[in-house]
Amino acid sequence: MSQPRRLRVALAGNPNAGKSTVFNALTGSHQHVGNWPGKTVEKKEGSFRYRDLWVDIIDLPGTYSLSAYSPEERIAQEFITQEHPDVVVNVVDASNLERNLYLTAQLLEIGVPLIIVLNMTDVAEQLGYKIDVARFSQLLGVPVIPAVASKGEGMEVLREYLYQAAQDPSQFAPPHALVQYEHEMERSVRQLTEALQGLSDLQGYQPRWLAVKLIEGDTQAHDIVAHAPGGDEVLALLDKIMDKLRRTYGEDVDIVLADARYGFVRGLTRQVLTLPKQPPRTLSDRIDQIVTNRWLGIPLFLFLMYLMFNLVQRVSAPYMDWIDSLFSGPVPQWTLAALHALHAPDWLSSLVVDGAIAGVGSVLVFVPSLMVMFFALAFMEDSGYLARAAFVMDKMMGFLGLNGRAFIPMILGFGCNVPAVYATRTIENRGARILTGLLIPFMSCSARLPVYVVFGMAFFGAKAGLVVWSLYLIGIATAAIAGWALARWVFPEVHQSVFVLELPRYRLPTWQGLWLHTWEHTSEFVRKAGTVILGISVLLWFLLNLPWGVTDPRESYFGRVSGALAPVFEPAGFGTWQAAGALVSGFVAKEVVISTMSQIYVGEQEARMGESATPLNWREDARAIVAGFLEATRDAGKAFLDVLTPGVSLFPHDEGAQRETALSRALHNAFTPLSAFAFLVYVLLYTPCAATIAAQAQEYGWRWAGFSVLLGLTTAWVLAVAVFQIGRLLGWG
C-alpha cells in the first residue's frame, strides 16, 4: 500500500484576520504548540488528511508585513523564504481589505505559490461591501476563496485547492513582477535583478525579491548574496545603485518601496471593492459607545473581571469537590492496596501516597478553576474585548508614564507572567519596557489561583469569589502605586508615547477555538503537575523525612529551615514553620505552595485513612465516581446560571453551599480569616516564580531581575503586615 502524499503549507495573515480560526477549522485537534527555535514566539503546527493527501500546516505569527522589524515579522519572512513551504495560504479580512493586502503584496513579491482566503465575508456583507472575487483572482493570478471560517464556509474549497497544489504547486505561483515601482526605482530593481540572475547559488530565492530586499537594507538578503559565488560584484553594484537612489529620493529609500506597495494595494482595492455610499452603523460601533466610554469603560472592565472570578469560584467548585474526593479516597486507597499486594516497604508506600499523590493531587484539584478562567479569557480575547480593555486603560497607564500598550502584557500576566514578560518587546522605549516587566509579577498569574481558591473555601464561604476579585484588584493597585514611584525616581526617562491600537470588530468566538485555547493552557498546567510538581513533591517528602526516622516533621531538615524563617512572618499573622516552608517552595512555582501544604497538613491523615480503609470494592467505587461526576456537572450548571443572574437566586436551596477540599478543612486549625487573607496578600505580591525571574534576566539583565525579587519580597511583607495589624486594630482578628 502506497504512503499518502504530504503537502507543507504556511498560514500567513494579519492579526485579527481570523487566521487561527482557519487553522482550527482545518486541523481540529490535530495540532500542537511550542516555540520557534531560539525564539519565545509561539509556534503552532497541525495536520489533516484529505483523500490520499496529508497536509501539514504551520501557523505563522500574525503580522502586518514582512519587513523583519519585529520577532514575528522576522520569523514569518525567514520561514517563507528559507524553509520554502509548498504553498502559502494568506488569510485576508474581507472587512478590512486595504489594510490586509499590504502583506499580500509582499507575498506576491516573494513569488511563493499562493492561495488567498477572503475571510469574514459575512461581516463585509453586513457593512455593505461588495467584492468581485472573480476579478480579484484574475488580477492577482492566484485563487481567491470567499470564506466564513467560523462557520466552516469555504474550507472545503480550500482543501480542494490544496489537493490540486500537491500535484503541481507552481500553478499557484503569482505572475512575475506584479508589483511595479516608480520609474527610477523600477529601473534599479530590474538592473539588480539581472545581476542576481547571473549568480549560481541563490538558495532558491527569487532574484527580483532579493533585489527589492537588498534595496530595503535587509541583512538576510545581504548575507545570501555575500555567500554566493560572484556576490561581491553584485554588492558593489548595489552600492552604486543606492548612491543614485539616495540622490533621487533622499535617505528614505525603503519608504519609496512601501509607498509603491500601498499604491498597488489601493489600485487593486478600487478594482475589486465597491463601498456603500453611506456606511451603516455597525453593532461594533454601538457596543463601543458603551465599552470604550470614558466613564463606563473602567467600571465595566472591573465588573467583567468580577464576573469571571465569580464563575471561576462557583462553577468549578463542584468539580473540584469531585476531584478532591478521588485523591482523598479511591486513588490513595487503590494505590495502597496495590503497593501492599506487591509487598512494598512502608517508606515507599508513604513516599507514593504522602508525597506524590498528596502533592500532585492537591494541585490537580484546581484544574477545573483554571479551565474556567482560561475559557473566560479566551472568550474576551477572541470576541475582541481585550483590545478595548487596553484602549480603556490607556489614560490610567499614563499615570505611570506608560500607555495602553503596556497594559496588554499585564493582561497576559493574569494567565502566566513568563509570556507576559516576553510580550514587553512590543514596547519601543527600553525604560518603559523594563518598568512594565517589573510590574507584571504584581498581576496575579493562574498559578496563584489554587492558593486563593483553597483558602477562599476554607475561610470565606459564599464570599470567596469576592475575596479572589479583591486580590486581583490589590495586585493592580499595587502595580499602579509601584509604577508611579518607579517612573518618578528610577525611570525618569520614561515618557508617554502615542498609543495606536487596532480595535477588531466584535465577533462571536467559535466553541472549537475556545476549547482548543482552553485545553492548550490547561494541558500545559497538567504537564507541569506531572513533571515539576511531582519532582518537587518527592523531594519535599525526603526533606520532611530526613534525618531518616524523624517522626516530627518540625524536626526534619525542611522543618528546621522553615522554622528559622517563621519569625519573619510573625507580624503578618502566619509565623508558623508550615506557612514559611510553603512560601519557600513557592519560589520554584506558585502551585507548589498548595502541594507543600497538602503534604504537611493532609499527607499523613490520608495515609492513615487509606491504611484503615474497609476492603476495596472496585465496582462500587467506580459507580460512585461516575455518579459524583454527574452530580458535579448538575451543580456546576446551576452555579453558572446563578452567576449570570446577579441578585436573583434561581436555586435557593443551593445558596451558601459550603464546598471544601481536604486541605481547606485542615487549614482551619492553622489560620484565622484575617491571617489567611494576609497570607493571600503575601502570595499575591511576593517574588515571582523561577521561570519568570529567568525571563526577566533574559530580557532586562540579572540586575533588574534581582531588583524585581527584592521589590516583590519587600512589597509583599509590608502589605501583608499592614493587613494583619490594621485588621487586629479594627477587631477583625
XYZ file of C-alpha atoms in Angstrom:
733
model
C 0.000 0.000 0.000
C 1.496 3.349 -1.050
C 2.197 6.036 1.540
C -0.087 9.110 1.397
C 1.443 12.224 -0.132
C 2.323 15.213 2.070
C 1.960 18.938 1.460
C 3.610 21.594 3.612
C 1.547 24.768 3.996
C 2.333 28.067 5.740
C -0.612 30.060 7.070
C 0.031 33.834 6.987
C -2.121 36.829 7.779
C -2.683 39.973 9.821
C -3.641 39.806 13.489
C -7.430 39.557 13.890
C -7.926 38.355 10.304
C -9.244 35.002 11.525
C -6.061 33.053 10.789
C -6.355 30.959 13.956
C -9.982 30.201 13.100
C -8.924 28.880 9.685
C -6.144 26.871 11.338
C -8.559 25.328 13.852
C -11.182 24.633 11.195
C -8.655 22.711 9.103
C -6.685 20.856 11.760
C -9.196 20.383 14.610
C -7.458 18.652 17.497
C -4.507 17.504 15.373
C -2.234 20.346 16.438
C 0.492 21.129 18.923
C 2.112 24.273 20.271
C 5.731 25.082 21.076
C 8.213 27.868 20.455
C 10.184 28.672 17.335
C 13.816 27.504 17.663
C 15.741 30.112 19.626
C 12.642 32.327 19.962
C 9.966 32.902 22.577
C 7.261 33.497 19.964
C 4.608 30.780 19.906
C 4.736 28.166 17.147
C 1.584 26.285 16.149
C 1.583 23.280 13.843
C -1.229 20.998 12.800
C -2.227 18.499 10.137
C -5.231 16.959 8.422
C -5.876 14.302 5.813
C -7.815 14.929 2.606
C -8.296 11.921 0.339
C -4.806 10.419 -0.043
C -3.032 13.645 0.990
C -1.613 14.636 4.402
C -1.441 18.409 4.775
C 0.963 19.825 7.395
C 0.116 23.421 8.354
C 2.463 25.837 10.101
C 0.549 28.774 11.565
C 2.925 31.739 11.249
C 2.752 34.579 13.799
C 0.201 37.239 12.914
C 1.966 40.156 11.238
C 1.091 43.216 9.146
C 4.174 42.964 6.933
C 7.363 41.011 6.203
C 9.716 43.911 6.903
C 11.553 41.922 9.631
C 11.452 44.696 12.234
C 9.817 42.577 14.967
C 10.429 38.927 16.019
C 7.082 37.957 14.470
C 7.910 39.597 11.129
C 11.380 38.049 11.085
C 10.025 34.561 11.813
C 7.338 34.811 9.119
C 9.768 36.092 6.496
C 12.512 33.586 7.301
C 10.147 30.620 7.274
C 8.632 31.508 3.907
C 11.939 32.361 2.248
C 14.242 29.793 3.883
C 12.001 26.800 4.608
C 10.229 27.058 1.226
C 6.730 25.749 2.078
C 4.893 24.202 -0.865
C 2.065 26.739 -0.592
C 1.296 29.840 1.463
C -2.332 30.391 2.453
C -2.844 34.111 3.038
C -5.867 34.829 5.258
C -7.308 38.266 4.462
C -10.028 40.085 6.422
C -12.673 40.966 3.825
C -13.979 43.796 6.028
C -10.504 45.448 6.186
C -9.310 44.690 2.699
C -6.903 47.565 2.057
C -5.038 47.157 5.348
C -4.651 43.390 4.921
C -3.415 43.469 1.329
C -0.049 45.066 2.167
C 1.136 41.686 3.436
C -0.356 40.089 0.325
C 1.678 42.443 -1.870
C 4.882 41.302 -0.152
C 3.945 37.638 -0.578
C 3.361 38.300 -4.274
C 6.847 39.819 -4.486
C 8.416 36.703 -2.999
C 6.750 34.679 -5.745
C 5.731 31.806 -3.474
C 2.743 29.647 -4.572
C -0.201 31.461 -3.009
C -3.855 30.867 -2.131
C -5.862 33.761 -0.682
C -8.676 33.068 1.778
C -11.002 36.064 1.875
C -12.291 35.510 5.397
C -15.230 37.134 7.224
C -17.125 37.860 4.027
C -20.307 37.827 6.110
C -19.040 40.847 8.055
C -18.149 42.588 4.793
C -21.676 41.995 3.504
C -23.173 43.426 6.706
C -21.121 46.561 6.094
C -22.492 46.804 2.556
C -19.171 45.889 0.889
C -19.290 44.149 -2.488
C -16.142 42.267 -3.503
C -15.684 40.964 -7.057
C -13.938 37.703 -6.165
C -13.537 36.567 -9.783
C -11.925 39.869 -10.762
C -9.765 39.689 -7.621
C -8.407 36.273 -8.609
C -7.907 37.325 -12.220
C -5.840 40.399 -11.303
C -3.561 38.520 -8.884
C -3.294 35.310 -10.884
C -3.902 33.144 -7.806
C -7.062 31.576 -6.297
C -9.184 33.805 -4.048
C -11.652 31.904 -1.846
C -14.543 33.715 -0.101
C -14.946 32.200 3.357
C -16.505 32.437 6.795
C -14.083 30.212 8.681
C -16.021 30.412 11.962
C -18.902 28.607 10.213
C -16.713 26.342 8.103
C -17.740 28.086 4.872
C -15.058 27.969 2.173
C -12.938 25.385 3.994
C -13.896 22.524 1.662
C -12.933 24.659 -1.353
C -9.603 25.439 0.333
C -8.953 21.728 0.926
C -9.632 21.033 -2.746
C -7.199 23.757 -3.867
C -4.547 22.360 -1.525
C -5.115 18.939 -3.052
C -4.512 20.444 -6.502
C -1.397 22.221 -5.207
C 0.059 18.875 -4.110
C 0.040 17.806 -7.755
C 1.704 20.983 -9.041
C 2.329 23.922 -6.645
C 3.717 26.064 -9.471
C 0.203 26.511 -10.902
C -0.486 28.826 -7.942
C 2.639 30.955 -8.397
C 1.717 34.625 -8.999
C 2.731 36.416 -12.212
C 6.259 37.838 -12.329
C 6.766 41.478 -11.251
C 3.110 42.021 -10.378
C 4.021 44.878 -8.024
C 5.614 47.695 -10.032
C 7.575 50.661 -8.628
C 8.116 54.273 -9.629
C 10.176 54.666 -12.813
C 13.667 55.204 -11.336
C 13.114 52.638 -8.563
C 11.763 50.043 -11.004
C 14.777 50.504 -13.264
C 17.123 49.976 -10.293
C 15.230 46.846 -9.196
C 15.448 45.384 -12.705
C 19.140 46.220 -13.008
C 19.891 44.486 -9.735
C 17.616 41.550 -10.654
C 19.535 40.948 -13.880
C 22.809 40.933 -11.941
C 21.413 38.444 -9.431
C 20.224 36.131 -12.193
C 23.859 35.606 -13.110
C 24.676 34.124 -9.713
C 24.751 30.331 -9.469
C 23.592 29.897 -5.861
C 20.674 31.994 -4.576
C 19.400 29.203 -2.281
C 16.086 29.032 -4.125
C 15.194 32.720 -3.730
C 13.568 34.777 -6.459
C 16.115 37.274 -7.900
C 13.572 40.114 -8.026
C 12.615 39.618 -4.371
C 16.281 39.604 -3.368
C 16.835 42.802 -5.338
C 13.982 44.558 -3.509
C 15.195 43.350 -0.111
C 18.761 44.471 -0.865
C 17.492 47.967 -1.619
C 15.451 47.882 1.612
C 18.658 47.097 3.505
C 17.580 43.628 4.646
C 20.508 41.837 6.325
C 19.233 38.359 5.427
C 19.228 39.181 1.692
C 22.678 40.781 2.023
C 24.103 37.602 3.617
C 22.597 35.381 0.906
C 24.245 37.391 -1.846
C 27.518 37.788 0.048
C 27.908 33.995 0.344
C 27.029 33.317 -3.303
C 29.907 32.952 -5.839
C 30.224 36.315 -7.573
C 28.165 38.036 -4.925
C 30.835 40.684 -4.258
C 30.280 42.178 -7.703
C 26.526 42.365 -7.096
C 27.062 44.081 -3.748
C 29.415 46.565 -5.407
C 26.681 47.303 -7.950
C 24.233 47.666 -5.051
C 26.402 50.415 -3.521
C 26.328 52.376 -6.773
C 22.581 51.920 -7.155
C 21.934 53.022 -3.554
C 24.030 56.166 -4.018
C 21.948 57.075 -7.033
C 18.650 56.285 -5.295
C 19.584 58.387 -2.252
C 20.374 61.341 -4.508
C 16.988 60.844 -6.155
C 14.775 60.102 -3.130
C 16.817 61.134 -0.121
C 17.611 58.753 2.739
C 14.151 57.148 2.926
C 14.567 54.724 0.036
C 12.645 51.966 1.830
C 9.664 54.323 2.214
C 9.509 54.682 -1.562
C 9.191 50.905 -1.854
C 6.472 50.839 0.809
C 4.580 53.671 -0.932
C 4.621 51.690 -4.159
C 3.137 48.661 -2.417
C 0.433 50.818 -0.848
C -0.262 52.255 -4.296
C -0.617 48.732 -5.686
C -2.984 47.854 -2.844
C -5.110 50.973 -3.356
C -5.367 50.340 -7.078
C -6.301 46.696 -6.550
C -8.901 47.599 -3.928
C -10.578 50.137 -6.218
C -10.994 47.479 -8.905
C -12.452 44.724 -6.734
C -14.237 46.522 -3.873
C -17.418 48.587 -4.041
C -18.250 50.540 -0.883
C -21.719 51.737 0.134
C -22.397 55.467 -0.242
C -23.260 55.718 3.450
C -21.505 53.108 5.627
C -24.039 51.526 8.019
C -23.676 51.918 11.761
C -22.397 48.524 12.866
C -23.088 46.555 16.019
C -19.409 47.020 16.954
C -19.840 50.785 16.785
C -22.895 50.670 19.043
C -21.219 48.381 21.585
C -18.100 50.556 21.640
C -20.201 53.555 22.642
C -20.590 51.798 25.996
C -17.465 49.647 26.289
C -14.975 52.416 25.467
C -16.927 55.204 27.156
C -14.662 57.371 29.317
C -16.946 56.970 32.348
C -18.318 53.466 31.858
C -15.293 51.687 30.354
C -13.276 51.049 33.539
C -16.267 50.106 35.787
C -17.441 47.708 33.070
C -13.961 46.147 32.882
C -13.893 45.672 36.663
C -17.392 44.168 36.629
C -16.431 41.682 33.914
C -13.339 40.688 35.895
C -15.534 40.179 38.978
C -17.945 38.093 36.913
C -15.062 35.980 35.631
C -13.678 35.249 39.105
C -17.161 34.511 40.428
C -17.549 31.987 37.615
C -14.143 30.528 38.428
C -15.029 30.127 42.091
C -18.600 28.831 41.849
C -18.758 26.896 38.580
C -15.546 24.982 39.231
C -16.308 24.221 42.899
C -18.437 21.074 42.285
C -15.791 19.572 40.011
C -13.050 20.469 42.495
C -15.030 18.717 45.214
C -15.325 15.656 42.960
C -11.601 15.534 42.118
C -10.707 16.069 45.771
C -12.882 13.110 46.713
C -10.880 11.000 44.252
C -7.482 11.982 45.641
C -8.586 11.680 49.264
C -10.430 8.387 48.778
C -10.229 5.859 45.933
C -6.866 6.907 44.467
C -4.763 6.569 47.662
C -6.775 3.519 48.747
C -6.286 1.730 45.433
C -2.618 2.704 45.376
C -2.011 1.434 48.908
C -3.792 -1.819 48.083
C -1.580 -2.296 45.024
C 1.582 -1.487 46.981
C 0.622 -3.861 49.812
C -0.086 -6.575 47.255
C 3.443 -6.051 45.918
C 4.827 -6.166 49.496
C 6.259 -2.659 49.144
C 8.069 -1.327 52.251
C 6.263 1.242 54.409
C 8.594 4.053 53.401
C 7.797 3.521 49.702
C 4.063 3.486 50.420
C 4.442 6.747 52.333
C 6.506 8.283 49.522
C 3.893 7.430 46.896
C 0.787 8.344 48.941
C 2.012 11.157 51.226
C 4.468 12.535 48.687
C 3.451 12.014 45.063
C -0.337 11.607 45.374
C -0.826 14.201 48.128
C 1.402 16.715 46.311
C 0.265 16.297 42.718
C -3.344 15.515 43.615
C -3.708 18.680 45.655
C -2.748 20.703 42.581
C -4.821 18.735 40.061
C -7.886 19.530 42.188
C -7.731 23.064 40.776
C -7.715 22.117 37.087
C -11.458 22.995 36.804
C -10.789 26.503 38.194
C -8.059 27.096 35.662
C -10.154 25.757 32.792
C -12.978 28.164 33.626
C -10.557 31.106 33.819
C -8.738 30.210 30.586
C -12.096 29.794 28.847
C -13.281 33.210 30.052
C -10.038 34.921 28.998
C -10.181 33.206 25.595
C -13.761 34.394 25.136
C -12.829 38.011 25.937
C -9.799 37.877 23.630
C -11.468 36.150 20.676
C -14.547 38.356 20.903
C -12.391 41.487 20.582
C -12.986 42.820 24.106
C -9.415 42.614 25.462
C -8.234 45.127 22.858
C -10.935 47.501 24.172
C -9.718 46.921 27.736
C -6.232 48.062 26.698
C -7.741 51.103 24.984
C -9.807 51.984 28.068
C -6.804 51.615 30.387
C -4.609 53.896 28.271
C -5.270 57.011 30.386
C -4.776 55.144 33.636
C -1.462 53.764 32.353
C -0.462 57.323 31.532
C -0.420 57.912 35.300
C 2.637 55.616 35.311
C 4.313 57.284 32.346
C 3.242 54.308 30.203
C 0.400 53.777 27.747
C -2.211 51.191 26.832
C 0.361 49.087 25.005
C 1.913 48.242 28.385
C -1.469 47.035 29.614
C -1.529 44.177 27.086
C 1.456 42.325 28.655
C -0.117 42.946 32.058
C -3.366 41.326 30.925
C -1.305 38.365 29.693
C 0.192 38.247 33.186
C -3.178 37.054 34.526
C -2.548 33.833 32.614
C 1.215 33.450 33.111
C 3.900 36.015 33.929
C 6.528 34.397 31.663
C 4.967 35.120 28.215
C 3.827 38.488 29.609
C 7.460 39.455 30.240
C 8.388 38.454 26.691
C 5.405 40.426 25.343
C 7.023 43.676 26.569
C 9.219 43.508 23.456
C 6.485 45.403 21.619
C 7.224 48.489 23.781
C 9.733 50.707 21.993
C 11.212 52.646 24.927
C 13.661 50.487 26.958
C 12.862 52.209 30.250
C 9.125 51.685 29.709
C 9.816 48.077 28.733
C 11.757 47.353 31.951
C 9.217 49.204 34.090
C 6.376 47.148 32.621
C 8.375 43.948 33.196
C 8.863 44.861 36.867
C 5.126 45.458 37.340
C 3.940 42.263 35.626
C 4.607 39.987 38.672
C 2.007 42.005 40.598
C -0.567 40.724 38.081
C -1.846 37.554 39.724
C -0.972 34.638 37.446
C -3.085 31.494 37.151
C -0.611 29.536 39.310
C -1.672 31.599 42.333
C -5.348 30.882 41.758
C -5.304 27.445 43.502
C -3.978 29.121 46.664
C -6.794 31.682 46.591
C -9.427 29.044 45.964
C -8.399 26.672 48.755
C -8.195 29.486 51.329
C -11.405 31.024 49.985
C -13.317 27.779 50.501
C -11.795 27.333 53.958
C -12.446 30.795 55.399
C -14.758 32.917 53.255
C -17.547 30.625 52.070
C -20.018 32.315 49.719
C -17.851 35.471 49.653
C -14.832 33.575 48.271
C -15.385 34.941 44.760
C -15.404 38.489 46.110
C -12.173 37.797 48.020
C -10.444 36.460 44.902
C -11.610 39.506 42.907
C -10.306 41.833 45.618
C -6.882 40.178 45.455
C -6.651 40.866 41.719
C -7.631 44.488 42.371
C -4.982 44.733 45.103
C -2.414 43.484 42.609
C -3.457 46.074 40.026
C -3.488 48.883 42.629
C -0.065 47.845 43.956
C 1.318 47.802 40.416
C -0.080 51.310 39.849
C 1.500 52.733 43.018
C 4.823 50.939 42.476
C 4.825 52.023 38.824
C 4.229 55.652 39.743
C 7.108 55.589 42.257
C 9.500 53.788 39.889
C 8.623 56.071 36.970
C 9.337 59.103 39.126
C 12.574 58.045 40.859
C 14.066 55.085 38.952
C 12.962 55.598 35.337
C 12.704 59.376 34.885
C 13.455 58.937 31.169
C 10.191 57.074 30.628
C 7.926 59.220 28.534
C 4.350 58.751 27.448
C 4.288 57.799 23.781
C 1.387 57.808 21.339
C -0.706 54.666 21.607
C -2.261 53.330 18.412
C -4.141 50.042 18.689
C -6.345 48.283 16.191
C -9.790 47.578 17.596
C -11.006 44.434 15.813
C -14.684 44.048 15.128
C -16.635 42.104 17.706
C -17.317 38.541 16.729
C -18.794 35.514 18.411
C -15.961 33.080 19.207
C -16.283 29.510 17.982
C -16.677 26.714 20.511
C -13.849 24.824 18.828
C -11.476 27.783 19.105
C -12.390 28.415 22.743
C -11.963 24.758 23.656
C -8.584 24.455 21.896
C -7.337 27.616 23.611
C -8.565 26.360 26.998
C -7.166 22.854 26.577
C -3.825 24.160 25.319
C -3.194 26.146 28.513
C -4.764 23.575 30.848
C -2.727 20.706 29.413
C 0.409 22.766 29.993
C -0.581 23.072 33.661
C -1.251 19.303 33.869
C 2.133 18.553 32.287
C 3.746 20.756 34.917
C 1.890 18.832 37.617
C 3.228 15.591 36.175
C 6.824 16.793 35.994
C 7.910 19.827 38.014
C 5.375 19.491 40.833
C 5.809 15.718 41.025
C 9.583 16.137 41.337
C 9.264 18.819 43.994
C 6.690 16.741 45.894
C 9.050 13.764 46.000
C 11.983 15.971 47.052
C 9.837 17.595 49.717
C 8.835 14.173 51.102
C 12.500 13.302 51.565
C 13.240 16.665 53.223
C 10.288 16.096 55.593
C 11.607 12.637 56.493
C 15.313 13.441 56.878
C 17.249 12.785 59.001
C 15.912 9.282 58.391
C 13.472 8.097 61.011
C 12.373 11.545 62.209
C 8.787 11.383 63.498
C 8.056 15.081 63.958
C 8.151 16.986 60.624
C 9.126 20.090 62.611
C 12.461 18.391 63.372
C 13.152 17.463 59.739
C 15.622 19.381 57.587
C 12.737 21.158 55.869
C 11.067 21.940 59.194
C 14.253 23.351 60.708
C 14.935 25.728 57.804
C 11.272 26.775 57.685
C 11.235 27.288 61.459
C 14.228 29.608 61.213
C 12.338 31.777 58.716
C 8.981 31.677 60.515
C 9.609 34.658 62.884
C 9.918 36.927 59.836
C 6.217 36.345 59.144
C 5.034 36.631 62.742
C 3.931 40.298 62.330
C 1.795 39.222 59.367
C -0.061 36.606 61.419
C 1.286 33.425 59.846
C 4.585 32.907 61.638
C 4.467 29.101 61.555
C 7.078 26.824 60.065
C 4.416 25.247 57.817
C 3.450 28.584 56.231
C 7.082 29.676 55.902
C 8.015 26.367 54.267
C 5.160 26.612 51.764
C 6.265 30.122 50.769
C 9.882 28.976 50.309
C 8.816 26.146 47.993
C 6.663 28.655 46.098
C 9.828 30.281 44.769
C 10.003 27.421 42.253
C 6.340 27.588 41.194
C 3.367 29.104 42.954
C 1.303 25.918 42.592
C 3.798 24.210 44.878
C 2.527 26.309 47.817
C -0.599 24.142 47.831
C 1.368 20.960 47.144
C 3.625 21.654 50.140
C 0.751 22.461 52.487
C -1.061 19.327 51.399
C 1.904 17.143 52.296
C 2.398 18.880 55.639
C -1.233 19.120 56.752
C -3.010 16.299 54.911
C -0.492 13.666 53.796
C -0.263 11.610 56.986
C -4.013 11.885 57.538
C -4.703 10.420 54.085
C -2.172 7.637 54.604
C -3.819 6.602 57.869
C -7.225 6.742 56.243
C -6.001 4.530 53.415
C -4.444 2.007 55.773
C -7.588 1.669 57.881
C -9.970 1.646 54.953
C -12.572 -1.041 54.531
C -11.922 -3.790 51.956
C -11.882 -2.416 48.431
C -14.989 -2.605 46.275
C -13.811 -1.585 42.808
C -17.240 -1.750 41.210
C -18.888 0.333 43.935
C -16.081 2.896 43.846
C -16.358 3.228 40.061
C -20.135 3.677 40.312
C -19.663 6.371 42.972
C -17.090 8.172 40.837
C -19.437 8.345 37.823
C -22.376 9.421 39.994
C -20.222 12.078 41.639
C -19.195 13.490 38.253
C -22.796 13.695 37.060
C -23.818 15.417 40.289
C -20.909 17.869 39.947
C -21.982 18.657 36.369
C -25.537 19.361 37.533
C -24.348 21.608 40.366
C -21.921 23.464 38.070
C -24.757 24.166 35.638
C -26.880 25.611 38.447
C -23.975 27.745 39.659
C -23.379 29.036 36.117
C -26.980 30.189 35.786
C -26.887 31.784 39.242
C -23.721 33.758 38.430
C -25.239 35.084 35.203
C -28.305 36.349 37.084
C -26.788 38.513 39.851
C -29.265 39.404 42.570
C -31.596 36.572 41.570
C -31.184 33.171 43.249
C -32.548 30.597 40.810
C -31.663 27.714 43.100
C -32.135 28.975 46.679
C -31.642 25.551 48.221
C -28.034 25.586 46.992
C -27.303 29.094 48.240
C -24.353 29.248 50.582
C -23.396 25.637 49.943
C -20.015 25.100 51.535
C -17.524 23.114 49.467
C -14.093 22.353 50.838
C -11.115 20.224 49.922
C -9.320 18.113 52.494
C -6.650 20.809 52.717
C -9.246 23.558 53.238
C -10.612 21.692 56.224
C -7.127 21.160 57.668
C -6.240 24.861 57.425
C -8.907 25.894 59.956
C -6.560 24.912 62.778
C -3.608 26.911 61.382
C -5.129 30.248 60.279
C -7.812 32.732 61.192
C -9.758 34.521 58.437
C -7.594 37.630 58.986
C -4.250 35.804 58.922
C -5.484 33.782 55.931
C -6.210 36.984 53.980
C -2.810 38.417 54.959
C -1.204 35.182 53.712
C -3.054 35.517 50.392
C -1.844 39.115 50.020
C 1.718 37.880 50.552
C 1.301 35.078 47.982
C -0.148 37.626 45.544
C 2.786 40.027 45.750
C 5.939 38.174 46.733
C 8.704 37.289 44.302
C 7.620 35.629 41.046
C 8.418 32.021 40.187
C 11.846 30.902 38.965
C 10.733 30.829 35.311
C 9.579 34.460 35.464
C 12.845 35.561 37.098
C 14.779 33.790 34.319
C 12.629 35.536 31.681
C 13.279 38.926 33.301
C 17.011 38.220 33.378
C 16.968 37.284 29.695
C 15.031 40.389 28.677
C 16.414 43.042 31.042
C 19.538 41.564 32.685
C 20.173 39.927 36.060
C 20.441 43.273 37.826
C 16.809 44.100 37.090
C 15.706 40.504 37.764
C 17.301 40.742 41.219
C 15.648 44.114 41.751
C 12.283 42.513 40.885
C 12.824 39.822 43.540
C 13.641 42.411 46.219
C 10.730 44.618 45.150
C 8.295 41.714 45.421
C 9.570 40.455 48.785
C 9.554 43.930 50.332
C 6.156 44.959 48.982
C 4.537 41.648 49.959
C 5.843 41.749 53.538
C 4.871 45.385 54.116
C 1.310 44.957 52.797
C 0.713 41.595 54.494
C 1.823 43.057 57.845
C -0.336 46.136 57.243
C -3.408 43.988 56.501
C -2.967 41.877 59.617
C -2.066 44.666 62.049
C -4.763 47.056 60.826
C -7.269 44.216 60.909
C -6.391 43.473 64.524
C -6.771 47.129 65.468
C -10.230 47.097 63.911
C -11.126 43.986 65.887
C -11.216 41.607 62.895
C -8.534 39.256 64.269
